[in-house]
Coordinates of C-alpha atoms and ligand atoms in Angstrom, one line a residue:
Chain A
X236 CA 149.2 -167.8 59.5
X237 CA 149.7 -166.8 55.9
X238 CA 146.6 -169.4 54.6
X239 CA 144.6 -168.1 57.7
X240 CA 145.0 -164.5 56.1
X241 CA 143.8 -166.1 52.9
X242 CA 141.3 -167.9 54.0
X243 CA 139.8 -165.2 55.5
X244 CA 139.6 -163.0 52.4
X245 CA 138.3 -165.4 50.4
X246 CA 135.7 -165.5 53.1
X247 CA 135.2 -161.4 53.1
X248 CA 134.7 -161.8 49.6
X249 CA 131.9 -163.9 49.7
X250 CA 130.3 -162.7 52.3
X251 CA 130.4 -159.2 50.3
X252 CA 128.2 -160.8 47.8
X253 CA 125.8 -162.1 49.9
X254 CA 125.8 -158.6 52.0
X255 CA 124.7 -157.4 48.7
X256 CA 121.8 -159.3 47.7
X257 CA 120.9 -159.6 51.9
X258 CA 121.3 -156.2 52.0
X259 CA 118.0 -155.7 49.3
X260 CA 116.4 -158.3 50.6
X261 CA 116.2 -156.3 54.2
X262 CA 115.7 -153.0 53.0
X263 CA 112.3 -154.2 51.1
X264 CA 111.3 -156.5 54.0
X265 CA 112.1 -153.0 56.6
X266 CA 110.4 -150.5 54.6
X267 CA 107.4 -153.0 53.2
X268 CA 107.2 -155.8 55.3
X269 CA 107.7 -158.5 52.5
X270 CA 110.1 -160.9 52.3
X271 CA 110.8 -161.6 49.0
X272 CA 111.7 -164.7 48.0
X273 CA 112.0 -163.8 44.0
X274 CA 115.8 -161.3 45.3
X275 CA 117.7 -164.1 43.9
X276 CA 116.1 -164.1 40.6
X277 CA 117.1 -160.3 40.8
X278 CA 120.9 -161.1 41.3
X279 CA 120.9 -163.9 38.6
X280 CA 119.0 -161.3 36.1
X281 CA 121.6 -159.0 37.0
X282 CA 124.5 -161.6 36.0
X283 CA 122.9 -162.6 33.3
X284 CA 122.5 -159.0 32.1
X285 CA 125.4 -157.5 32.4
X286 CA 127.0 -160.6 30.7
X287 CA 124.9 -160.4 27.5
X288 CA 126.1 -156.9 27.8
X289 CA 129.6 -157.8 28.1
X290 CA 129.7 -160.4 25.4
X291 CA 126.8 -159.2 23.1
X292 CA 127.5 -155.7 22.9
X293 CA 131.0 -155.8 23.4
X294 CA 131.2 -153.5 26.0
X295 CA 133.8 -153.1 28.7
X296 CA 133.0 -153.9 32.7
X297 CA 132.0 -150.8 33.7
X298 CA 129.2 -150.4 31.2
X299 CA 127.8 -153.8 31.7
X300 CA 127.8 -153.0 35.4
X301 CA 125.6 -149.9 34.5
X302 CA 123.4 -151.6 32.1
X303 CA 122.6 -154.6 33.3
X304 CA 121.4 -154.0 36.7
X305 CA 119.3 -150.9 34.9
X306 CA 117.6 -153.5 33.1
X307 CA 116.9 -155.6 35.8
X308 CA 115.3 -152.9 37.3
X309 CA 112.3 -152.8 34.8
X310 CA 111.6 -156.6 35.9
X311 CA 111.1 -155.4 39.5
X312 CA 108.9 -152.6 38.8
X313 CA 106.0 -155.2 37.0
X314 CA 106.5 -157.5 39.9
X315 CA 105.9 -154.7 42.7
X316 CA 103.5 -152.5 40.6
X317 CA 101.2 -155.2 39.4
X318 CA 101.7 -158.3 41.5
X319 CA 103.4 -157.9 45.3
X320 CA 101.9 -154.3 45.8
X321 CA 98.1 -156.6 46.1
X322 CA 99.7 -159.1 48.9
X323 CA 101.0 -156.5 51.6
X324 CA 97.6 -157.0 53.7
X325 CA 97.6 -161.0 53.2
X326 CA 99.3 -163.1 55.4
X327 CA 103.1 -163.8 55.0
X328 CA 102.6 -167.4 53.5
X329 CA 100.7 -165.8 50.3
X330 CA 103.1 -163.2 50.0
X331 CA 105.9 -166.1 50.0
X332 CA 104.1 -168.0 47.9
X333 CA 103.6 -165.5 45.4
X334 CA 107.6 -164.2 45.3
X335 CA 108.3 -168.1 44.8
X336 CA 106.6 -168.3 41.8
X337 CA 108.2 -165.6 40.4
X338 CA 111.5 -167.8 41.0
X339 CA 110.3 -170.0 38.7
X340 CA 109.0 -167.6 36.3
X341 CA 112.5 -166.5 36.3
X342 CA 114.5 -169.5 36.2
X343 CA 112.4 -170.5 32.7
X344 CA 112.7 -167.1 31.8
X345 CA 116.4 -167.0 32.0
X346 CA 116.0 -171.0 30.4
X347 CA 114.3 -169.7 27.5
X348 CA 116.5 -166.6 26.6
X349 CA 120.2 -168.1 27.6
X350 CA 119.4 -171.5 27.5
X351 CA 119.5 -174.2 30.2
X352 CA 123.3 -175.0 29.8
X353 CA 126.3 -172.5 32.0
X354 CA 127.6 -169.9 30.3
X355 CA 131.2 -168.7 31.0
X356 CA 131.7 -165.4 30.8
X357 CA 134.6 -163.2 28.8
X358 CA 137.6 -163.5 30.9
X359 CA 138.4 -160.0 32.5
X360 CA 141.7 -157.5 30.9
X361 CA 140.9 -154.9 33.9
X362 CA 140.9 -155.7 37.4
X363 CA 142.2 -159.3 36.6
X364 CA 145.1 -161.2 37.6
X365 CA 146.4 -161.3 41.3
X366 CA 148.8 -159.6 43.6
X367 CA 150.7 -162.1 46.2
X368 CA 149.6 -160.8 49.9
X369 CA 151.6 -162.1 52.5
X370 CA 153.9 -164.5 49.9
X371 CA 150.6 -165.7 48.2
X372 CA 149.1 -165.1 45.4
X373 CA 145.3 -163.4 45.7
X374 CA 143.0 -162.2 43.1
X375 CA 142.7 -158.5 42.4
X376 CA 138.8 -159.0 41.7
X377 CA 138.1 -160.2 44.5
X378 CA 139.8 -157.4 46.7
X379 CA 137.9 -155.1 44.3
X380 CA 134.9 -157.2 45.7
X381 CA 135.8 -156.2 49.5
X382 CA 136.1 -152.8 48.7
X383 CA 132.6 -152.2 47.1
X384 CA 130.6 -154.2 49.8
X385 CA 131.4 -151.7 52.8
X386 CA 130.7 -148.7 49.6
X387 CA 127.7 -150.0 49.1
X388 CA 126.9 -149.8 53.0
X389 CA 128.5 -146.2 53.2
X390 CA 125.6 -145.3 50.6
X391 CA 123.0 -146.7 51.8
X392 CA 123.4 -145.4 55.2
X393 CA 124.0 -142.0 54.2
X394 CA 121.1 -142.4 52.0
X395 CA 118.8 -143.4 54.5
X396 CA 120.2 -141.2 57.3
X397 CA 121.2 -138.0 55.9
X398 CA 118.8 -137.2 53.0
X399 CA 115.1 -136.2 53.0
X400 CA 114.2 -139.1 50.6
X401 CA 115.7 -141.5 53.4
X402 CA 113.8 -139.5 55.9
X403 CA 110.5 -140.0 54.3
X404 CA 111.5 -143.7 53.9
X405 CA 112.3 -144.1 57.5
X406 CA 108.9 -142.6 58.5
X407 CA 106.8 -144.3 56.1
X408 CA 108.4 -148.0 57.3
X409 CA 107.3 -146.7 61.0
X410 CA 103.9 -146.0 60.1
X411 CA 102.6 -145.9 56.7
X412 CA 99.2 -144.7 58.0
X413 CA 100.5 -141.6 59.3
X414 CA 102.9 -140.9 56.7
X415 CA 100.3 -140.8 54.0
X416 CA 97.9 -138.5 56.1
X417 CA 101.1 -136.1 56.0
X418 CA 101.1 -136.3 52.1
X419 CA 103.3 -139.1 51.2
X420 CA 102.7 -140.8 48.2
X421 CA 103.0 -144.4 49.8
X422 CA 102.6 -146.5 47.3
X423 CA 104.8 -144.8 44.4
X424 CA 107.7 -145.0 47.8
X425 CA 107.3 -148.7 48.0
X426 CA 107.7 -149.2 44.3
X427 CA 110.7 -147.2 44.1
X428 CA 112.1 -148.9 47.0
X429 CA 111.4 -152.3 45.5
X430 CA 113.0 -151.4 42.5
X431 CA 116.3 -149.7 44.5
X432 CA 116.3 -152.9 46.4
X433 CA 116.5 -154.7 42.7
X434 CA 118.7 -153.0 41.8
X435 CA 121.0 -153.8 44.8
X436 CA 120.7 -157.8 44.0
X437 CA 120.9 -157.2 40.1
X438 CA 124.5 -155.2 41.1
X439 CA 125.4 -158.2 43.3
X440 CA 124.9 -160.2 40.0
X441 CA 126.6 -158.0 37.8
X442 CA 129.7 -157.9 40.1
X443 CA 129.6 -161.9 40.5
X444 CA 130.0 -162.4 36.6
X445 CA 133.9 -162.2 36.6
X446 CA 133.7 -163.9 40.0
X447 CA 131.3 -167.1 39.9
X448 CA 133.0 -168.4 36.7
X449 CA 129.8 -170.1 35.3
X450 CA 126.4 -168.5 34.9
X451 CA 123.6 -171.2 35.5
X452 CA 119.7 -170.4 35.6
X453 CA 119.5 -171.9 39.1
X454 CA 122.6 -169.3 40.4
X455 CA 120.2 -166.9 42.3
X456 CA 118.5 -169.8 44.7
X457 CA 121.9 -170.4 46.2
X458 CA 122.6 -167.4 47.5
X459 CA 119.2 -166.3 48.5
X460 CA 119.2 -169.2 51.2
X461 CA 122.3 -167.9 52.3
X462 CA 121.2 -164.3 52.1
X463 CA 117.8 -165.1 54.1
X464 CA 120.2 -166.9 57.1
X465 CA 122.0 -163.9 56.9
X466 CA 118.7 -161.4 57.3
X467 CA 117.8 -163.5 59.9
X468 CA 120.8 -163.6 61.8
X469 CA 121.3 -160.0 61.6
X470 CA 117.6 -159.3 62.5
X471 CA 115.0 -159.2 60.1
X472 CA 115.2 -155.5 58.6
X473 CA 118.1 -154.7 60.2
X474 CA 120.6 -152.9 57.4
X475 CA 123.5 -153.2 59.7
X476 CA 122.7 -156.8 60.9
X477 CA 122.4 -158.1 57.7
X478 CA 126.4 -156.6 57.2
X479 CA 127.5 -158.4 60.1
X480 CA 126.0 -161.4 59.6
X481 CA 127.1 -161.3 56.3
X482 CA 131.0 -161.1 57.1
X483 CA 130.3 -163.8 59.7
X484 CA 128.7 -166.3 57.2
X485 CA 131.7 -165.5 54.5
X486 CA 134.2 -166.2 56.7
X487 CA 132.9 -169.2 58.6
X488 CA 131.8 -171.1 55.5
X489 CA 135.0 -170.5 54.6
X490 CA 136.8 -171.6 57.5
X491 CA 134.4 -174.9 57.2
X492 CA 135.0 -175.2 52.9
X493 CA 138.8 -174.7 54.3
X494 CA 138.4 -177.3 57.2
X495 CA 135.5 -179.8 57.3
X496 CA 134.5 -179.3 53.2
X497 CA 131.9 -182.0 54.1
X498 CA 130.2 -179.9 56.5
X499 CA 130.1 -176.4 54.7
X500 CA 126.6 -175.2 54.9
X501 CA 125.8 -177.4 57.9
X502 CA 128.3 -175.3 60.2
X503 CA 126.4 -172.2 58.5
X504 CA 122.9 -173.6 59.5
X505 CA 124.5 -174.3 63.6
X506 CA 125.2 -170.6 63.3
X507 CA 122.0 -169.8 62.4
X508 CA 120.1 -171.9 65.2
X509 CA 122.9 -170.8 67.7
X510 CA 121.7 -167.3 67.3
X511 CA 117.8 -167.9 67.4
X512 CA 117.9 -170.1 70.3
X513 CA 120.2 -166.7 72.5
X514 CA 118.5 -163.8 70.4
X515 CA 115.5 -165.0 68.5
X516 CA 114.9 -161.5 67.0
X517 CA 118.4 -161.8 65.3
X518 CA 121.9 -159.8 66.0
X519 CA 120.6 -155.9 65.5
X520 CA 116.7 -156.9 65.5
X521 CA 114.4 -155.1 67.8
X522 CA 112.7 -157.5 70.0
X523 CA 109.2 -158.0 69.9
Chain B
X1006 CA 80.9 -125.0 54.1
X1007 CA 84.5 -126.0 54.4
X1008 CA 83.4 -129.9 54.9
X1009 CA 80.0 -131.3 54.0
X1010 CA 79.4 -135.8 54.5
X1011 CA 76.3 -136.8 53.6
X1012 CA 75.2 -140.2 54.2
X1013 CA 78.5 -141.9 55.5
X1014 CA 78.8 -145.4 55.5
X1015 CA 82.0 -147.2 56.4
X1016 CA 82.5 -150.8 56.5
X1017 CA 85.3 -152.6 58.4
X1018 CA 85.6 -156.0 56.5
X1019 CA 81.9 -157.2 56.5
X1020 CA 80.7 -154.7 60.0
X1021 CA 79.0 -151.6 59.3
X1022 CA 80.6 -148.8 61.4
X1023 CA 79.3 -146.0 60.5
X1024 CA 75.6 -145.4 59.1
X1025 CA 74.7 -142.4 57.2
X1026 CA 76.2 -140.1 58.7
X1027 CA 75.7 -136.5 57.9
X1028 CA 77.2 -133.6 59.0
X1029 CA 79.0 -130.2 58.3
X1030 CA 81.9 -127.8 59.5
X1031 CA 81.6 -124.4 58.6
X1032 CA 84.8 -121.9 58.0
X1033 CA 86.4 -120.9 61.5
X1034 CA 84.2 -123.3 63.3
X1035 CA 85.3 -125.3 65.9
X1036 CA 83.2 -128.9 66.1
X1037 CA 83.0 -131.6 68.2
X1038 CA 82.0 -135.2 67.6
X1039 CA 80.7 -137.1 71.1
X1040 CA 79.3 -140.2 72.2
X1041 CA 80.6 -143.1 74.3
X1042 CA 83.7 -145.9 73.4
X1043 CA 83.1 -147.6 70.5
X1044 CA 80.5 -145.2 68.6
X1045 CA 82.2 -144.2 65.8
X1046 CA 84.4 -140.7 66.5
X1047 CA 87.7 -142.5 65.3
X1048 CA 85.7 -144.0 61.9
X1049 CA 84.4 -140.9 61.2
X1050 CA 87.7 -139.0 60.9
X1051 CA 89.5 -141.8 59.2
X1052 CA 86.9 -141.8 56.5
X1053 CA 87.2 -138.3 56.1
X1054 CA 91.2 -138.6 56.0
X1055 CA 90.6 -141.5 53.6
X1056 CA 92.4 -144.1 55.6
X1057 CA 88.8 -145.6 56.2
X1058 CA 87.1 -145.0 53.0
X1059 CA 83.3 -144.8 52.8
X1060 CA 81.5 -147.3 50.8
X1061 CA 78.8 -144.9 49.9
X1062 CA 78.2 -141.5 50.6
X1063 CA 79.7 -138.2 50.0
X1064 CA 82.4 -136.2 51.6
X1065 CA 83.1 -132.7 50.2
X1066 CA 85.8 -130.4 50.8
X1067 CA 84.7 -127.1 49.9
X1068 CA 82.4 -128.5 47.3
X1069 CA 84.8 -131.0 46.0
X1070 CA 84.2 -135.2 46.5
X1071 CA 87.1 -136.4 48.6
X1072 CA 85.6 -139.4 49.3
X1073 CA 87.6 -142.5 48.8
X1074 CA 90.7 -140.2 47.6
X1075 CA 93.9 -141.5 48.9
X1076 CA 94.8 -139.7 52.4
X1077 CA 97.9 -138.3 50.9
X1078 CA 96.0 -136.1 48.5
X1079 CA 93.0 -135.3 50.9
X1080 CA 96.5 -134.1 53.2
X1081 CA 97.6 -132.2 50.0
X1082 CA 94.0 -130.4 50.0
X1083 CA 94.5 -129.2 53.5
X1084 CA 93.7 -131.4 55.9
X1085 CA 95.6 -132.4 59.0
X1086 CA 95.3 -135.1 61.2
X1087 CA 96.4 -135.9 64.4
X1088 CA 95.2 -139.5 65.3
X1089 CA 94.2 -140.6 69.2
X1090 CA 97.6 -142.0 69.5
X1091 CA 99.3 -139.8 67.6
X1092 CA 101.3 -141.6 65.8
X1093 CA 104.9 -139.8 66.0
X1094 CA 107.4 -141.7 64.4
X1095 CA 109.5 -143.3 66.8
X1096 CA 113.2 -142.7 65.1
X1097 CA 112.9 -139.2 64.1
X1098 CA 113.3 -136.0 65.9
X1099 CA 110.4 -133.7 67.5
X1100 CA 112.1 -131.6 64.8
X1101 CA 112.2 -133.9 62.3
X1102 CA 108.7 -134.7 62.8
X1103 CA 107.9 -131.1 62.5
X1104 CA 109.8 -130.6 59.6
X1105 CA 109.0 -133.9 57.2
X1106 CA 105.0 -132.2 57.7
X1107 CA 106.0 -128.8 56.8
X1108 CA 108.0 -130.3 53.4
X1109 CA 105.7 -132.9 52.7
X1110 CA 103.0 -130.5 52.2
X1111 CA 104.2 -127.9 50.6
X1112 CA 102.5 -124.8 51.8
X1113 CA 103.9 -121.9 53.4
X1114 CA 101.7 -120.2 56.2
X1115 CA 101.4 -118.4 59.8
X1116 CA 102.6 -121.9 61.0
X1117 CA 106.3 -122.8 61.2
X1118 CA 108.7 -124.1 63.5
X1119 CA 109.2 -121.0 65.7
X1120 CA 105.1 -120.3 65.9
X1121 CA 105.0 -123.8 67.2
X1122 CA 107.5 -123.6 69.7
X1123 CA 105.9 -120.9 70.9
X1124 CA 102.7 -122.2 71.0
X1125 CA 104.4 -125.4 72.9
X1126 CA 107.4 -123.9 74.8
X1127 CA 108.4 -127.5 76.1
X1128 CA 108.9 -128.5 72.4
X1129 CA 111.8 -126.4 71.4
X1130 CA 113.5 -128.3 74.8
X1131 CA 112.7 -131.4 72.9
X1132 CA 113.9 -130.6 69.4
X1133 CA 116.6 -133.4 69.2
X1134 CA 114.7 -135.8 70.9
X1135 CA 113.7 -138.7 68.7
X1136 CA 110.4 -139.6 69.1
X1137 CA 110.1 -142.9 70.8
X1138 CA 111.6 -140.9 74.1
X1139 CA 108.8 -138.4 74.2
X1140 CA 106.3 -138.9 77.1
X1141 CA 102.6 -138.9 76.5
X1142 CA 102.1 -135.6 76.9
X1143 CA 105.1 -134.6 75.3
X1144 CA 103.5 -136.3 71.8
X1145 CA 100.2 -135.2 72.3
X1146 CA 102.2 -131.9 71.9
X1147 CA 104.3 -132.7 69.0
X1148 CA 101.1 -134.2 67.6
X1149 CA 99.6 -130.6 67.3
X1150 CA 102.2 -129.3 66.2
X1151 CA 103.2 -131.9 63.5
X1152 CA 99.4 -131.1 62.2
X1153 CA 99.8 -127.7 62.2
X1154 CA 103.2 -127.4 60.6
X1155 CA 101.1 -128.3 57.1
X1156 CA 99.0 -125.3 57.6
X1157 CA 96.0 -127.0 56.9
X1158 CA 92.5 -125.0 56.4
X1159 CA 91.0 -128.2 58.6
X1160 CA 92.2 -130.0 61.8
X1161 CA 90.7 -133.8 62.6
X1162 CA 91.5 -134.1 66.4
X1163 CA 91.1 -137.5 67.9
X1164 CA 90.5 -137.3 72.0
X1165 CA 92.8 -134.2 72.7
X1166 CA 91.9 -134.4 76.5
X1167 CA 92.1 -137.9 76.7
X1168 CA 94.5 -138.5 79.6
X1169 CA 95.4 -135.2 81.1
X1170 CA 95.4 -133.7 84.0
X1171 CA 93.0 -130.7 84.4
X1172 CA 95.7 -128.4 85.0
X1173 CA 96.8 -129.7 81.4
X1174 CA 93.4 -129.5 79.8
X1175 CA 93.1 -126.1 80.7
X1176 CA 95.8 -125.1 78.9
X1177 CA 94.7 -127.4 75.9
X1178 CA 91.8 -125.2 75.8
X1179 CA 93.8 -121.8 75.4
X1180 CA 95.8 -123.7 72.7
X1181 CA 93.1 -124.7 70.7
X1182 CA 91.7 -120.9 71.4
X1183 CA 94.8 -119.4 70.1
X1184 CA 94.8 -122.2 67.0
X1185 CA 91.3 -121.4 66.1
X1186 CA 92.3 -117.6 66.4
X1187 CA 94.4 -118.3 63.6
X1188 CA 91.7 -119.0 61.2
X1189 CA 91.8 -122.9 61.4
X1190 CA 88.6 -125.2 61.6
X1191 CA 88.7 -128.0 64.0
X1192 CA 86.7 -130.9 63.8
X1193 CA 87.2 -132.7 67.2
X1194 CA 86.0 -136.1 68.6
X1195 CA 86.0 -136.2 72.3
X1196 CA 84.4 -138.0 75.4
X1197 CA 84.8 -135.2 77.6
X1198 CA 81.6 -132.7 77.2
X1199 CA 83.3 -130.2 79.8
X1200 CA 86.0 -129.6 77.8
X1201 CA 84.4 -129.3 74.3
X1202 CA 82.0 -127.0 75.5
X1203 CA 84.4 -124.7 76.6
X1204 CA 86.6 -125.3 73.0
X1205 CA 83.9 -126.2 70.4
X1206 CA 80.8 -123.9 68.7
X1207 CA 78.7 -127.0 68.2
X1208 CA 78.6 -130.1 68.3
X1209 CA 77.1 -133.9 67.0
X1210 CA 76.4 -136.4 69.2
X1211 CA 77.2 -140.3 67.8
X1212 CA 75.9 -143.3 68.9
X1213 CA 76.4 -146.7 66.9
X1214 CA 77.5 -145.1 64.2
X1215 CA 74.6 -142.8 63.5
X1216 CA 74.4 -139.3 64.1
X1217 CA 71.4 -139.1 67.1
X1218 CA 71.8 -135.3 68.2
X1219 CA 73.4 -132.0 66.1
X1220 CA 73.4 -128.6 67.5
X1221 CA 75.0 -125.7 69.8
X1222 CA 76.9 -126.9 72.6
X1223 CA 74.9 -125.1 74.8
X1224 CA 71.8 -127.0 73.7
X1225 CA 73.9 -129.9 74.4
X1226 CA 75.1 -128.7 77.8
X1227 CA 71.3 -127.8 78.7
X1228 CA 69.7 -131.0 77.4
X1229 CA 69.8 -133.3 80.4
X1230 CA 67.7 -136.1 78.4
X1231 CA 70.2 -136.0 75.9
X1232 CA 73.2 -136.4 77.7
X1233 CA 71.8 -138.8 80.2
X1234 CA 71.2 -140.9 77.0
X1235 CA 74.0 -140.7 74.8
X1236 CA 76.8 -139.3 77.1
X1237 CA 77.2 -140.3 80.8
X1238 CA 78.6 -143.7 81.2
Ligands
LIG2460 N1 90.0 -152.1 62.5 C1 88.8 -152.4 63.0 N2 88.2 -153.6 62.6 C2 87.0 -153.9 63.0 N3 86.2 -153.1 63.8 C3 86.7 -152.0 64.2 C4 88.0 -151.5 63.8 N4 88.3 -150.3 64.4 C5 87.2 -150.0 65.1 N5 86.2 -151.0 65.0 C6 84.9 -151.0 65.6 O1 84.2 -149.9 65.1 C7 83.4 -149.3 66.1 C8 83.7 -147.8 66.1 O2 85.0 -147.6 66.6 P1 85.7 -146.2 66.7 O3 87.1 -146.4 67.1 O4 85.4 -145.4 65.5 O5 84.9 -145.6 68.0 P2 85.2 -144.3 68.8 O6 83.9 -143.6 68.9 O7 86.4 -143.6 68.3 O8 85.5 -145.0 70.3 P3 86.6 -144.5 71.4 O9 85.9 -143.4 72.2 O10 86.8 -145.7 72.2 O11 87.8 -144.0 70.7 C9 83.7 -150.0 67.3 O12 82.6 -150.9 67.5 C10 85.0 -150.8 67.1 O13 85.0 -152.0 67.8
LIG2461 MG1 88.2 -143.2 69.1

């Protein structure tokens, strides 16, 4: 019982991060139809940030939080103002093509500035150490972790629900024709969605420094092939989908690291097919 | 002359839609553009709108070039739009659709949400219904109303009459009577000649994208050659 109850948070936790770069990833492929396979980079940008932040500047959590994911920000403005923003007409493949350069970019970016070896991060004073839960030690980051994942949620769903910003988002990703012949400036909404969903995977990469242990330039391409299986599960563009599917990844692949540690992802990728082959538009997706 | 294209030409990919066309609204005038499926009604307003834009040619709005300006500013200059298929956005409210059109635009006017409701009495029924639950006619509605919320000084109608009843398409024809009343210009493209006659001042009849008639609707109604050319199926 008592490992079942751990095993399970440790699951929540990770599924948190991926909810948080999946959850970026669907709100720029809902509101402008790209799926953008560079929102890893943004996460390891965001690690990689607030840890030069951290250990550079000397400054505590909190601030590297802030500052890093800011940062980060900046990166996805160039990409969507001068690059993606020529590809929404083009079919999908160019648009994927495109966003997987700019993993590479990123990778050598991060190879030229940080170097190619891990880094290991300044160990935490705050927010460190564990409580026991159930007679069992678990880490306090990590419940810190599955607190800000459902936050993060809360937000956006009150962002996109209940204010007129989230309105005009909501009827732009409908129809983006009829939205600009009611005055909307489309194209300055799309950028500053990109860059909001940036900043959601630069957060997720901030909050993972304390977590992951090492920082590696490769660190985003792991958990954007877990955060697409997630998106896709959920339903493609589906907020709330990508939440579920998130939790349900977490604490399966931790159930199978737990159980069968030789068949971790592959348990992950039954999931996935099991779910296309009963609902091939995803959990929450609208059919088509 | 509150809208003046001269020498239109719009291009989908590498087809030539529209071919010079030409033609003005006055102030308070209500227009209509006719011809057959496939002419060119639909082209004509998108280019004006600027979701279409002309390759060459001018469009002026009250003497300034709008052509090829993005929609959203040629909205901000007053001009509404309400597309053939109306376009209401399927997860907001008819109120919420009323109301993102009145914000987004920013003008104040004789149009609001209460004018509009009484204009459309079935809409106020409908406020918190979202969009994708609204019936045909119920959008065609809303359409209006959406357009008029911005207060624009010029309305781009696309097939108002297309699929409704008479009894409905009578009382389209007061509506756009009490619209115009209001000061508002209407540039209309429709199929139906009976009905613009009884809405529209004058009128421009399109065939393959070219302007082939212009004048009165009267002339129009009286010129069996015409009509037996250009209009009847
Ligand atoms: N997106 C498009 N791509 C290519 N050709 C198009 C496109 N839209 C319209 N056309 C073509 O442009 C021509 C004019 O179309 P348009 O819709 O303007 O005609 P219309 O007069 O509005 O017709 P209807 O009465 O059927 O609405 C038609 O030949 C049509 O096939
Ligand atoms: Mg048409």
């Amino acid at each position: 019982m008592q490992s079942y109850v751990h095993v399970i948070l440790a699951g929540l936790s990770n599924g948190m991060f991926i909810w948080l770069v999946a959850s970026g990833l669907t709100l720029i492929f809902g509101v402008l139809g790209v799926l953008n396979f560079a929102h890893g980079s943004f996460y390891m940008l965001g690690a990689y940030g607030s840890f030069t932040v951290l250990k550079y500047l000397g400054a505590g959590f909190w601030t590297g939080l802030l500052l890093g994911p800011l940062a980060v920000c900046a990166a996805g403005f160039v990409v969507e103002r001068f690059f993606l923003r020529h590809v929404y007409r083009i079919a999908l493949p160019y648009q994927l093509l495109l966003t997987f350069a700019f993993v590479l970019i990123f990778d050598n970016l991060v190879k030229i500035v940080w170097g190619g070896g891990a880094l290991s991060p300044p160990s935490l004073s705050f927010l460190g150490g564990s409580i026991p839960i159930l007679g069992r030690n678990f880490p306090v980051y990590n419940l810190f972790i599955i607190a800000v994942g459902p936050a993060v949620a809360l937000l956006l769903w009150a962002l996109l629900e209940k204010t007129w910003y989230g309105r005009i988002i909501r009827a732009s990703s409908s129809d983006r024709e009829m939205a600009a012949s009611l005055g909307v400036r489309v194209p300055a909404l799309f950028t500053g969605v990109f860059v909001f969903g940036t900043w959601l995977g630069a957060l997720g990469g901030g909050l993972a420094v304390p977590y992951v242990g090492l920082l590696t330039p490769g660190m985003g391409e792991a958990i954007i092939i877990e955060a697409f299986i997630v998106a896709v599960i959920g339903g493609l563009g589906s907020l709330k989908g990508a939440f579920v599917g998130a939790l349900v990844i977490g604490v399966m692949s931790a159930f199978g690291t737990r159980f069968f540690p030789s068949f971790d992802m592959f348990l992950t990728f039954i999931l996935m097919g099991g779910v296309l082959l009963w609902r091939p538009q995803g959990l929450f997706g609208a059919a088509r | 002359m509150i809208l003046e294209a001269s020498n239109v030409d719009t291009f989908y990919g590498t087809s030539h839609i529209l071919q010079e066309i030409s033609l003005s609204v006055g102030e308070g005038e209500v227009v209509a553009l006719l011809g057959r499926n496939g002419v060119g009604k639909t082209t004509t307003l998108r280019s004006i709108m600027g979701l279409s834009p002309p390759k060459r040619g001018s469009i002026r709005l009250r003497g300034k070039e709008i052509a090829g300006i993005p929609p959203y500013e040629v909205a901000r200059l007053g001009v509404g739009y309400v597309p053939d298929d109306l376009r209401i956005f399927p997860d907001l409210t008819a109120e919420e659709n009323l109301e993102i059109a009145r914000r987004l635009s920013g003008r104040d006017g004789y149009w609001n949400r209460e004018r509009v409701y009484e204009l459309f009495p079935k809409l106020s029924d409908l406020a918190s219904a979202k969009g994708i639950n609204l019936s045909g006619g119920e959008k065609k509605m809303l359409g209006i109303g959406r357009a008029l919320m911005a207060n624009p000084s010029l309305i781009l109608l696309d097939e108002p009459s297309e699929g409704l009843a008479p009894l409905v398409v009578a009382n389209l024809v007061d509506v756009l009577g009490r619209i115009h009343g209001q000061g508002v210009t209407i540039l209309l493209a429709d199929q139906n000649l009976k009905f613009c006659r009884k809405v529209c001042g004058r009128g421009y009849i399109l065939e393959k994208g070219a302007v082939r008639f212009g004048g009165g609707m009267e002339e129009i109604w009286g010129n069996e050659e015409v009509i037996r050319k250009y209009l009847v199926v």
